[in-house]
Tab-separated table of C-alpha atoms in Angstrom:
chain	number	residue	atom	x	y	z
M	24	UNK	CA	0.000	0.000	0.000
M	25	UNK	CA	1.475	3.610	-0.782
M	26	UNK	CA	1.115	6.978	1.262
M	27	UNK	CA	-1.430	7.608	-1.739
M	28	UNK	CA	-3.825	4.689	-0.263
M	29	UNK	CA	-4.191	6.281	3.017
M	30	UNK	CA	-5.646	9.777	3.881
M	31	UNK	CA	-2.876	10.953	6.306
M	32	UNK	CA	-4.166	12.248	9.776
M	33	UNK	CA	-4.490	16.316	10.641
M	34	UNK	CA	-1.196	15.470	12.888
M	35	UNK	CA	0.762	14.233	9.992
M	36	UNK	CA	-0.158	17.033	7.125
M	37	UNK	CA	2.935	19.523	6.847
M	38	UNK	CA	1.333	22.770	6.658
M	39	UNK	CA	-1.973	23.423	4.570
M	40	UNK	CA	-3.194	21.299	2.705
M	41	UNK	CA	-3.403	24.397	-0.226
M	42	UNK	CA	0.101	24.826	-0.139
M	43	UNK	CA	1.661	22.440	-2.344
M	44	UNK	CA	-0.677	23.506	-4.818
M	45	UNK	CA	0.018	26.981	-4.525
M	46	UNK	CA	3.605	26.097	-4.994
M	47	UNK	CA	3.436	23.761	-7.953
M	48	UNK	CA	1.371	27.086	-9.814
M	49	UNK	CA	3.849	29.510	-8.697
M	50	UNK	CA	7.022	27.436	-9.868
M	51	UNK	CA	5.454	26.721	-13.267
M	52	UNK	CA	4.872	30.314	-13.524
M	53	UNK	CA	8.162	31.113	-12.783
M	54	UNK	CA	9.240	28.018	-15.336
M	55	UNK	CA	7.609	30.443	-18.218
M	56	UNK	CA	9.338	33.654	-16.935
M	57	UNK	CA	12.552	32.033	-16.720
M	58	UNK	CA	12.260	29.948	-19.637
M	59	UNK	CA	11.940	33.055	-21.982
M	60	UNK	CA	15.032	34.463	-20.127
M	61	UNK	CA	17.284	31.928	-20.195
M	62	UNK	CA	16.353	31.667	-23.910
M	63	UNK	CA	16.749	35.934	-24.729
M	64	UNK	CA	20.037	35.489	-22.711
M	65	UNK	CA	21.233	32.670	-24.714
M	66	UNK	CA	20.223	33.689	-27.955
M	67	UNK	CA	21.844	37.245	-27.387
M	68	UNK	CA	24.853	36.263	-26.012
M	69	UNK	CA	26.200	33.148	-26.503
M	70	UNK	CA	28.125	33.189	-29.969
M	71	UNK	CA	28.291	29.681	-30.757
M	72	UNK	CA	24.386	29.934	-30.701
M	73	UNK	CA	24.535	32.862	-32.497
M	74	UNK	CA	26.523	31.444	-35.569
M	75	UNK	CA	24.353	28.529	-35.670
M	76	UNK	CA	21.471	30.979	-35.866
M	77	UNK	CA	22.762	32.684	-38.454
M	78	UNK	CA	23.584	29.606	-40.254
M	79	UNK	CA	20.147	28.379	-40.271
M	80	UNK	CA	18.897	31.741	-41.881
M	81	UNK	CA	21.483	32.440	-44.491
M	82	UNK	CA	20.070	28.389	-45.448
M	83	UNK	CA	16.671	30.138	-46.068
M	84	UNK	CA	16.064	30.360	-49.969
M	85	UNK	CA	13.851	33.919	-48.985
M	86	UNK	CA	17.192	35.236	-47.222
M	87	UNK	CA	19.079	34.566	-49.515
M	88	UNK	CA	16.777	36.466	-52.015
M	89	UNK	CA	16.841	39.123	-49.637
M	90	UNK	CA	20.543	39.230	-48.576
M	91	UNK	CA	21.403	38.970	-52.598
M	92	UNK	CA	19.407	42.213	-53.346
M	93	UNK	CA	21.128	44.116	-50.569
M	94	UNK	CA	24.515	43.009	-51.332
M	95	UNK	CA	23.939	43.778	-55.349
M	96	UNK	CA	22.155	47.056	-53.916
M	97	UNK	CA	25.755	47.709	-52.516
M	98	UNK	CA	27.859	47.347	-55.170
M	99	UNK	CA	25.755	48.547	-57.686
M	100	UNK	CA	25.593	52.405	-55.383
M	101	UNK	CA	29.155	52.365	-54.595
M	102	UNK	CA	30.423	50.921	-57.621
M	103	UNK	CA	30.348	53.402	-60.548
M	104	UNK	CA	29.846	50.504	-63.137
M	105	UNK	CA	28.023	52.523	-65.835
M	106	UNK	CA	31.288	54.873	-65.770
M	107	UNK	CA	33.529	51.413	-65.547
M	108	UNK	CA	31.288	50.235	-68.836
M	109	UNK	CA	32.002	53.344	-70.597
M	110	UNK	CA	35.589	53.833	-70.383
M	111	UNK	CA	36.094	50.443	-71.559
M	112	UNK	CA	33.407	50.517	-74.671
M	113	UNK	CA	34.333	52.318	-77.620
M	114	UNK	CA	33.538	56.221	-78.222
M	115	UNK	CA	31.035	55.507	-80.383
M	116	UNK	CA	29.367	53.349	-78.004
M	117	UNK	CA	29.767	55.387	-74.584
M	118	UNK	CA	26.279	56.376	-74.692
M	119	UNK	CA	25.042	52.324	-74.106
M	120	UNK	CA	26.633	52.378	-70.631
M	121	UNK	CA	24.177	53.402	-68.716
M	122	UNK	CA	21.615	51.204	-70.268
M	123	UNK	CA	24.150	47.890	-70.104
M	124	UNK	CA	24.877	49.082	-66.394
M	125	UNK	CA	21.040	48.636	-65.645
M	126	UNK	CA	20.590	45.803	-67.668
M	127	UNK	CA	23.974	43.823	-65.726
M	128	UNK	CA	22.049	44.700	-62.373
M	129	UNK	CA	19.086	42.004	-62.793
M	130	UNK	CA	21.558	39.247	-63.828
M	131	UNK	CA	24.306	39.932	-61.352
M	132	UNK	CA	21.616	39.980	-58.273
M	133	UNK	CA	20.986	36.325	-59.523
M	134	UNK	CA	24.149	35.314	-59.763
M	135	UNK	CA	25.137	36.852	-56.324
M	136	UNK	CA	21.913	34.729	-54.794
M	137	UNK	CA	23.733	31.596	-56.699
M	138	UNK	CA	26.890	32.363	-54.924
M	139	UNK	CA	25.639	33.468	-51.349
M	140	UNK	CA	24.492	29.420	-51.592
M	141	UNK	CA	27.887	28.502	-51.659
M	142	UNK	CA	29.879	27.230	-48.799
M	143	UNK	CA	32.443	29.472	-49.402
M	144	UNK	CA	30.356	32.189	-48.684
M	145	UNK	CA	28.765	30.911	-45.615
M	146	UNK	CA	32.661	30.639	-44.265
M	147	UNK	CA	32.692	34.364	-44.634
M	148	UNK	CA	29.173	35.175	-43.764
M	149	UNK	CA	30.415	32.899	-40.226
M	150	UNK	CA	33.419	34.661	-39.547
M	151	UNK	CA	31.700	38.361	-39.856
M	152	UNK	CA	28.910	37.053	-37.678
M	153	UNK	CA	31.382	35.906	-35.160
M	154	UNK	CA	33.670	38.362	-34.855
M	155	UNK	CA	30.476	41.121	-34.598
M	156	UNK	CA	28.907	39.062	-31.719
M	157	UNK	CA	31.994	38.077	-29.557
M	158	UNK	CA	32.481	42.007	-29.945
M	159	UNK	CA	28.869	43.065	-28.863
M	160	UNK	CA	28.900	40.457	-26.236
M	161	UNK	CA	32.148	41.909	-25.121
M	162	UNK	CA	30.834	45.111	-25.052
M	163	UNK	CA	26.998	44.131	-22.929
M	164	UNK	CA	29.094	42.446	-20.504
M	165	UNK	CA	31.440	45.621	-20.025
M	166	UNK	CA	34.524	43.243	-21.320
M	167	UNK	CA	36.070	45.012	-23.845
M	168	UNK	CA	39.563	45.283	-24.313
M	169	UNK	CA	41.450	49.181	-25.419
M	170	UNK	CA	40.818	48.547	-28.813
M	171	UNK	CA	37.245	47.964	-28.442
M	172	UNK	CA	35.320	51.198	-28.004
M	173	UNK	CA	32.111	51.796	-26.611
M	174	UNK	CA	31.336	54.983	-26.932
M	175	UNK	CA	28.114	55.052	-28.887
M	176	UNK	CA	27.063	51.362	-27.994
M	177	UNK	CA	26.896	50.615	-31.681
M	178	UNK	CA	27.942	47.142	-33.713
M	179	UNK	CA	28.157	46.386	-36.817
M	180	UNK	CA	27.911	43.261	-38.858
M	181	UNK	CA	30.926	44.019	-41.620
M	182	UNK	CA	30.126	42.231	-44.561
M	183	UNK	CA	32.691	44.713	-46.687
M	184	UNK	CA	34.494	41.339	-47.611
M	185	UNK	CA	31.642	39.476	-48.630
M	186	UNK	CA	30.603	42.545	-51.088
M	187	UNK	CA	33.992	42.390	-52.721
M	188	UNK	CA	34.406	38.673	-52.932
M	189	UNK	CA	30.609	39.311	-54.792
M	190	UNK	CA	32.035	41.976	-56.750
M	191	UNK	CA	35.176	39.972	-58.246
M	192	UNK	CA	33.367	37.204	-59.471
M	193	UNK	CA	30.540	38.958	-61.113
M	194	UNK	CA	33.518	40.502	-62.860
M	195	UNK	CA	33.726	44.160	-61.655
M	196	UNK	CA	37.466	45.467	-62.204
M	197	UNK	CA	39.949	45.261	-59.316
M	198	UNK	CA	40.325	49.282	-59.574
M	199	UNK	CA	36.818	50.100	-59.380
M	200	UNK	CA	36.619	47.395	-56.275
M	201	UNK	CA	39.854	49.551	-54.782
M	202	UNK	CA	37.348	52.551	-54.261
M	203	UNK	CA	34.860	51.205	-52.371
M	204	UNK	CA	34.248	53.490	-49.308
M	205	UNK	CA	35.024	51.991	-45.665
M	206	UNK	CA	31.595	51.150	-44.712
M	207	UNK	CA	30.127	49.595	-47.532
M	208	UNK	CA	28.179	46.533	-46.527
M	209	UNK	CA	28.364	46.724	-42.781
M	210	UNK	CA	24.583	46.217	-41.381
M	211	UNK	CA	24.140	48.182	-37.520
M	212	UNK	CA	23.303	45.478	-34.866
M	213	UNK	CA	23.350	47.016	-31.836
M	214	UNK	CA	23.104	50.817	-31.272
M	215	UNK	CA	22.167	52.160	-27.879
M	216	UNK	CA	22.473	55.804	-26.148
M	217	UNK	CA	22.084	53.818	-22.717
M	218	UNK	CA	24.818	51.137	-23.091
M	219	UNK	CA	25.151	50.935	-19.177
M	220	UNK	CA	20.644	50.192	-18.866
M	221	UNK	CA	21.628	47.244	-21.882
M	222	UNK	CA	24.986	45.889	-19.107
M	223	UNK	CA	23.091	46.081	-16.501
M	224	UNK	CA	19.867	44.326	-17.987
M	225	UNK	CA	22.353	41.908	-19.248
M	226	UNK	CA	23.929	40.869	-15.424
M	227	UNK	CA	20.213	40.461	-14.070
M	228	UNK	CA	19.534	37.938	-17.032
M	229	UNK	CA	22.905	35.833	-16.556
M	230	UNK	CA	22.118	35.894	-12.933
M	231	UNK	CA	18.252	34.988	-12.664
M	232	UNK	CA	18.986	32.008	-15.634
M	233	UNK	CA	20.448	29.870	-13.403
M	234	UNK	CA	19.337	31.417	-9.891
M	235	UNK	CA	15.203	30.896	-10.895
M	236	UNK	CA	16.242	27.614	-12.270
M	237	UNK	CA	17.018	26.460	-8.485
M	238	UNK	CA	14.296	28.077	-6.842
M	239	UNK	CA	11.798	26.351	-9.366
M	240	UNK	CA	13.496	23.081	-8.705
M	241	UNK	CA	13.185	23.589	-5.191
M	242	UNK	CA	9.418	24.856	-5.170
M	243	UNK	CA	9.027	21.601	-6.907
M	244	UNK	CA	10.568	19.565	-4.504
M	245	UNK	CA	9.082	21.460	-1.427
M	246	UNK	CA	5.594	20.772	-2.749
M	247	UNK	CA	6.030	17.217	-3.334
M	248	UNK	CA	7.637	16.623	0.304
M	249	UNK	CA	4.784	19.010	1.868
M	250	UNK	CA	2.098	16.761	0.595
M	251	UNK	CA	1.809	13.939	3.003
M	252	UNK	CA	0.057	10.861	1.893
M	253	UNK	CA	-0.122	12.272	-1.495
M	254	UNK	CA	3.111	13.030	-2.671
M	255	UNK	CA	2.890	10.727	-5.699
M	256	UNK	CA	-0.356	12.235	-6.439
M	257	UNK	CA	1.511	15.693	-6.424
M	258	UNK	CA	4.125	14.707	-8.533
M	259	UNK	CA	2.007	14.232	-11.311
M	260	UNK	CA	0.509	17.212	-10.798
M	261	UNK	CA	4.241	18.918	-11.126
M	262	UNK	CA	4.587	16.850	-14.438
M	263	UNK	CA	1.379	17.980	-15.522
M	264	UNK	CA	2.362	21.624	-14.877
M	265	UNK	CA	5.167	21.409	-16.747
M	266	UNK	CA	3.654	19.992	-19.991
M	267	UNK	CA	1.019	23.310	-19.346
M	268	UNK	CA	3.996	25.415	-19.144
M	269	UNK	CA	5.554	24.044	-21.813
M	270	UNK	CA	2.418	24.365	-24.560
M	271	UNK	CA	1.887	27.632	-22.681
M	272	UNK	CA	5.281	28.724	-24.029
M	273	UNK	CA	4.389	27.491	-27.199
M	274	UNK	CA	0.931	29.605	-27.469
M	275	UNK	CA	3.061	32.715	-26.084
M	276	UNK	CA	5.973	32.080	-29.059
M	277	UNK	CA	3.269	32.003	-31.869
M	278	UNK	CA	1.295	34.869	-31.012
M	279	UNK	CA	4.767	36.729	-30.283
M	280	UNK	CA	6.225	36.230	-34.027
M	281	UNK	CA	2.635	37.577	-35.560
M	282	UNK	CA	1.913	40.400	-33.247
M	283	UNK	CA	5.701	42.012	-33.559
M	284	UNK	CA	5.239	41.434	-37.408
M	285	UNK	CA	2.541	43.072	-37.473
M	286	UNK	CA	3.609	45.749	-35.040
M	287	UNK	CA	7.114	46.448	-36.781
M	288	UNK	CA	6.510	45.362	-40.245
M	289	UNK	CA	4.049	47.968	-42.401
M	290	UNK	CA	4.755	46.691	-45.986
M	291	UNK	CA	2.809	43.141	-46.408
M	292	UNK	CA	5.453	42.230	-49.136
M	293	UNK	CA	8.083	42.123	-46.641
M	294	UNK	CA	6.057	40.036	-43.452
M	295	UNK	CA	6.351	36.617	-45.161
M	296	UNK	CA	10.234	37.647	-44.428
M	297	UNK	CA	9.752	38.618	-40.989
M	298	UNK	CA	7.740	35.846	-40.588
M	299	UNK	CA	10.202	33.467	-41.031
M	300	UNK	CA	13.114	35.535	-39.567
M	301	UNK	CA	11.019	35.428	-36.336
M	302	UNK	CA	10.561	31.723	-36.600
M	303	UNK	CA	14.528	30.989	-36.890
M	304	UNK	CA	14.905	33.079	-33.788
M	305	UNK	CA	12.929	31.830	-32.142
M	306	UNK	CA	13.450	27.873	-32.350
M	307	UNK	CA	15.680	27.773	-29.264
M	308	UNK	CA	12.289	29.156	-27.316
M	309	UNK	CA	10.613	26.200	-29.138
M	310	UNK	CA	12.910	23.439	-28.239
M	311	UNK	CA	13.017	24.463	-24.587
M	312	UNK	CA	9.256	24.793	-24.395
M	313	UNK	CA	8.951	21.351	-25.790
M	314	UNK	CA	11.851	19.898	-23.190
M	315	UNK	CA	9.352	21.265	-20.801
M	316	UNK	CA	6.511	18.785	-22.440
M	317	UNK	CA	8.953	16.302	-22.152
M	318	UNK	CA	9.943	16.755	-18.954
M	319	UNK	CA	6.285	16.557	-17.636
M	320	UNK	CA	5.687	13.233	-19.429
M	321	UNK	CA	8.661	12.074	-17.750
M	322	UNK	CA	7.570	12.784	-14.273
M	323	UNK	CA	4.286	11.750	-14.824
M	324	UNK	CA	5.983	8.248	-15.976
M	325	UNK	CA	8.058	8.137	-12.722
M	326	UNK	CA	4.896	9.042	-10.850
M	327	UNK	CA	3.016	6.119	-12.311
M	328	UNK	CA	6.096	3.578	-11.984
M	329	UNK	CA	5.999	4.384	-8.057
M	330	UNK	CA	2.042	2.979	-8.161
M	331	UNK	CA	0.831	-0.381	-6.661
M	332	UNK	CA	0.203	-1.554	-10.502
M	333	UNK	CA	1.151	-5.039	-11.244
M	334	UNK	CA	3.706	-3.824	-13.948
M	335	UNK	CA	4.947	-0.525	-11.618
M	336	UNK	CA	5.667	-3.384	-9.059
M	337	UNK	CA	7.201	-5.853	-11.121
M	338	UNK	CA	9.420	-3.143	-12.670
M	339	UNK	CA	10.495	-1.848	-9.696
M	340	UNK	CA	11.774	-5.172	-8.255
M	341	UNK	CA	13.659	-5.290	-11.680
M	342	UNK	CA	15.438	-2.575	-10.898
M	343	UNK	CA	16.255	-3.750	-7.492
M	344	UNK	CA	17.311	-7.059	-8.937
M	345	UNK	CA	19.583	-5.737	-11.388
M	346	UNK	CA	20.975	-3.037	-9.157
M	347	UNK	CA	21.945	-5.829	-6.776
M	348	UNK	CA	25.489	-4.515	-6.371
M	349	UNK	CA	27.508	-0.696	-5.931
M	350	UNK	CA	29.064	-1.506	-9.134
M	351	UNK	CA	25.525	-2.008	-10.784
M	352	UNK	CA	24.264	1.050	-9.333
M	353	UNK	CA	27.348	2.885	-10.514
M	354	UNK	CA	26.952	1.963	-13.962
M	355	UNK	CA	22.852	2.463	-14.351
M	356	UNK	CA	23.808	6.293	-13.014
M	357	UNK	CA	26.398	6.710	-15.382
M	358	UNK	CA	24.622	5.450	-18.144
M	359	UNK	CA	21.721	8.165	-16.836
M	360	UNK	CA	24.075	11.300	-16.709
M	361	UNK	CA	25.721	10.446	-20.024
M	362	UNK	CA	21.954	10.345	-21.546
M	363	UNK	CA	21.418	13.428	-20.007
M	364	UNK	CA	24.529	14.881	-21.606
M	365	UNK	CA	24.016	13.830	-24.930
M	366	UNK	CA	20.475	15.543	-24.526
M	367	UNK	CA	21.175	18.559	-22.845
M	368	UNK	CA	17.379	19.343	-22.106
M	369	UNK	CA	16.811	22.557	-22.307
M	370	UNK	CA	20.009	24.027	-22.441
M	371	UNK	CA	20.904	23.025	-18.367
M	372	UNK	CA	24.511	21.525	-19.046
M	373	UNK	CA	25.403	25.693	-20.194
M	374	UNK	CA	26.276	26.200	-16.124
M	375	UNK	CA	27.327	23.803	-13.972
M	376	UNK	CA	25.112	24.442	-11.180
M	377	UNK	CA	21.835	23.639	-13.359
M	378	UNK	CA	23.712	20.353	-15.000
M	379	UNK	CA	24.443	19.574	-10.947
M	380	UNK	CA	20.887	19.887	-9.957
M	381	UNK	CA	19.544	17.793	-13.058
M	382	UNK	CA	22.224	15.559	-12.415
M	383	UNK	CA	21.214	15.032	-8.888
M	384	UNK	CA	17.203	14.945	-9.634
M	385	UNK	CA	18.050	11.742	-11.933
M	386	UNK	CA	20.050	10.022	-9.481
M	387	UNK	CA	17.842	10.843	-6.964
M	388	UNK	CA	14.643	9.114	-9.154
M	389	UNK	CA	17.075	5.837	-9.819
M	390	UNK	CA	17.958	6.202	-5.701
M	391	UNK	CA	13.764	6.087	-5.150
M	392	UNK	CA	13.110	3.220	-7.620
M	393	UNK	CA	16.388	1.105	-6.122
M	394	UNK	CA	15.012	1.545	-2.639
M	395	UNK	CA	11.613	0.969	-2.959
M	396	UNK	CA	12.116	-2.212	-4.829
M	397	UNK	CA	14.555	-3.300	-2.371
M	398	UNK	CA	12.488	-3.366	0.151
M	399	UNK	CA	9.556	-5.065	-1.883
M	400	UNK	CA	11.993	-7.523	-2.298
M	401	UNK	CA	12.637	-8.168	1.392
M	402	UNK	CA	8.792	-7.561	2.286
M	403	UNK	CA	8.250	-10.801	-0.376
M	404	UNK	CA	10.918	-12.791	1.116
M	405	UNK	CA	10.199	-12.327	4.469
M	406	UNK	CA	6.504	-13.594	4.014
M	407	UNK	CA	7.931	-16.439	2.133
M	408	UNK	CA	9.755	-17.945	4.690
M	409	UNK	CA	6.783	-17.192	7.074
M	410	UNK	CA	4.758	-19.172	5.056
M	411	UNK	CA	7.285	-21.886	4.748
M	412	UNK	CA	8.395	-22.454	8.179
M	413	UNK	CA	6.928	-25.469	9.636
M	414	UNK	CA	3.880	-25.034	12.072
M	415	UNK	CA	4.284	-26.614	15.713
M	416	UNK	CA	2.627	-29.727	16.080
M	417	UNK	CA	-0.279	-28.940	19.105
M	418	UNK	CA	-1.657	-32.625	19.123
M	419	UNK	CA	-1.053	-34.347	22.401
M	420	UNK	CA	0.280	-37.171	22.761
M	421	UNK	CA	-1.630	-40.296	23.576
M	422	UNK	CA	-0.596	-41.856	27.128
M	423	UNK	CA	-2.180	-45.272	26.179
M	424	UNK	CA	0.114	-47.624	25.014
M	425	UNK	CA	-1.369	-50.696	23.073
């Protein structure tokens, strides 16, 4: 029989009986909070995640569209080609220049898409990515070395070698490529008046990612310990909040991409673009809200294996059989935490003090399982041999002798 089967008495509840509720609704509101922290901190300032970000969006066929007619836009405004054209065509023919120069433009924004496919250019459109974010993160987290300035709060994403890597094999002349100004191609990222609000914002989000992540865990816990003779029953109830806060996250992420595309974007040619811009940025926030779905299913699985079902039962003393030994206990944990670090749910394995408490929360769950079947075991065995011993003979014996 579990702690589920029997109401506990008044003397045995810790605290109100409303409290364990009130904390499972309060940690998965935090979860949401936190979640769509930990996921604006990560996707502004880790680089790695950054690059991969930018990866997935130059792979787009409707960025690359896009990024083709800004680069040709570019060259084609800082490039004098129609005066290029006419000192190389005949007198006679000087006049056709600015005609050809127009007609090259159409052509030479396809062939720039063509090339911005290539994997040489996403080597370069990497490296300019990377070197602008390690900069800007340098710069939010007030790291910057001398030759870093901050004095305006403003990067820039220099693409200056991608336009004239574009601009030599589409065939404009090394010369005319020699005069393009400093700043051609370099797209403004980050420009803020208030750079110390941004580094200040920034130490409150690498500080509450991982500090909320605790305090949720431990809400969790509290709420499940709190509710004698019920805790199992609670623990599902903390993996069904988490699958709510997890499709809550989802409903929040969808209705976030369409209502700042419709709020930033005026010309409905262009929000099929933003559209899908949004999307790419926002996949971490999908993945983690999903981990969170997962993460409920799970707990609602470990919930039902601790039941008095036939199969929970039978499972459990499977464990307890296998895990007959330290060395068998070692290796089912290790096989656990090197699951969990080929999964990495939802991003906890970035600090170590979120990969310790996930770490722990696992081996604590293989602990509960071990132990409980253990002593299942030794409940069956012991009423085995009480139903084997032999039973004392209370016959008397006859005095008559025959």
């Amino acid at each position: 029989m579990t702690d589920e089967d029997t109401p506990p008495s008044e003397g045995t509840t810790k605290g109100p009986r409303w409290l364990p509720a009130l904390l499972v609704g309060l940690a998965t509101v935090l979860a949401v909070v936190t979640t769509m922290t930990t996921w604006a901190r990560t996707q502004a300032l880790d680089t790695d995640q950054w690059v991969e970000l930018s990866g997935d969006l130059l792979n787009e066929p409707e960025i690359q569209e896009a990024l083709a007619l800004y680069l040709s836009d570019q060259l084609f405004t800082t490039v004098d080609v129609a005066g290029e054209l006419e000192s190389r065509l005949p007198e006679d023919l000087a006049g056709l220049a600015g005609p050809l120069a127009g007609a090259l433009r159409g052509p030479a924004t396809d062939g720039i898409e063509q090339i911005i496919a290539s994997s040489r250019f996403q080597s370069i459109w990497q490296t300019a990515n990377r070197v602008a974010h390690e900069a800007a993160v340098a710069i939010l987290r007030d790291e910057t070395r001398e030759s870093v300035s901050t004095a305006d709060g403003t990067i820039v994403l220099d693409l200056g070698v991608a336009v004239r890597n574009l601009g030599e094999q589409i065939g404009i002349p090394e010369a005319a490529l020699d005069r393009l100004p400093d700043d051609v191609g370099q797209i403004t990222v980050i420009q803020s008046s208030e750079l110390s609000d941004v580094q200040n914002a920034v130490k409150v989000l690498d500080f509450t990612s991982w500090f909320l992540y605790i305090v949720i865990v431990a809400m969790y816990v509290m709420a499940v310990y709190l509710a004698v003779g019920r805790r199992r029953q609670m623990l599902r109830s903390v993996g069904i909040a988490l699958i709510i806060g997890g499709l809550t996250l989802l409903v929040i992420r969808g209705i976030g991409i369409r209502t700042s595309v419709e709020a930033f974007v005026e010309d409905a040619t262009n929000k099929p673009l933003a559209t899908l811009v949004a999307s790419v940025m926002t996949e971490l926030l999908r993945q983690m809200a999903w981990t969170g779905v997962v993460y409920g299913v799970l707990i609602i699985g470990f919930a039902t294996l601790l039941g008095p079902y036939r199969w929970a039962v039978a499972a459990r003393r499977w464990v307890a059989d296998v895990a007959d030994s330290t060395a068998s206990i070692a290796g089912i944990s290790l096989g656990s935490v090197l699951v969990l670090l080929w999964w990495s749910p939802g991003r906890a394995f970035d600090r170590w003090v979120t990969a310790l408490v996930l770490v722990g929360m696992v081996l604590g769950a293989i602990a509960a399982l071990v132990i409980t079947g253990r002593r299942e075991l030794e409940a069956d065995q012991t009423s085995s041999d009480s139903a084997t011993s032999p039973e004392t003979d209370a016959t008397p014996v006859s005095d008559t002798v025959s």
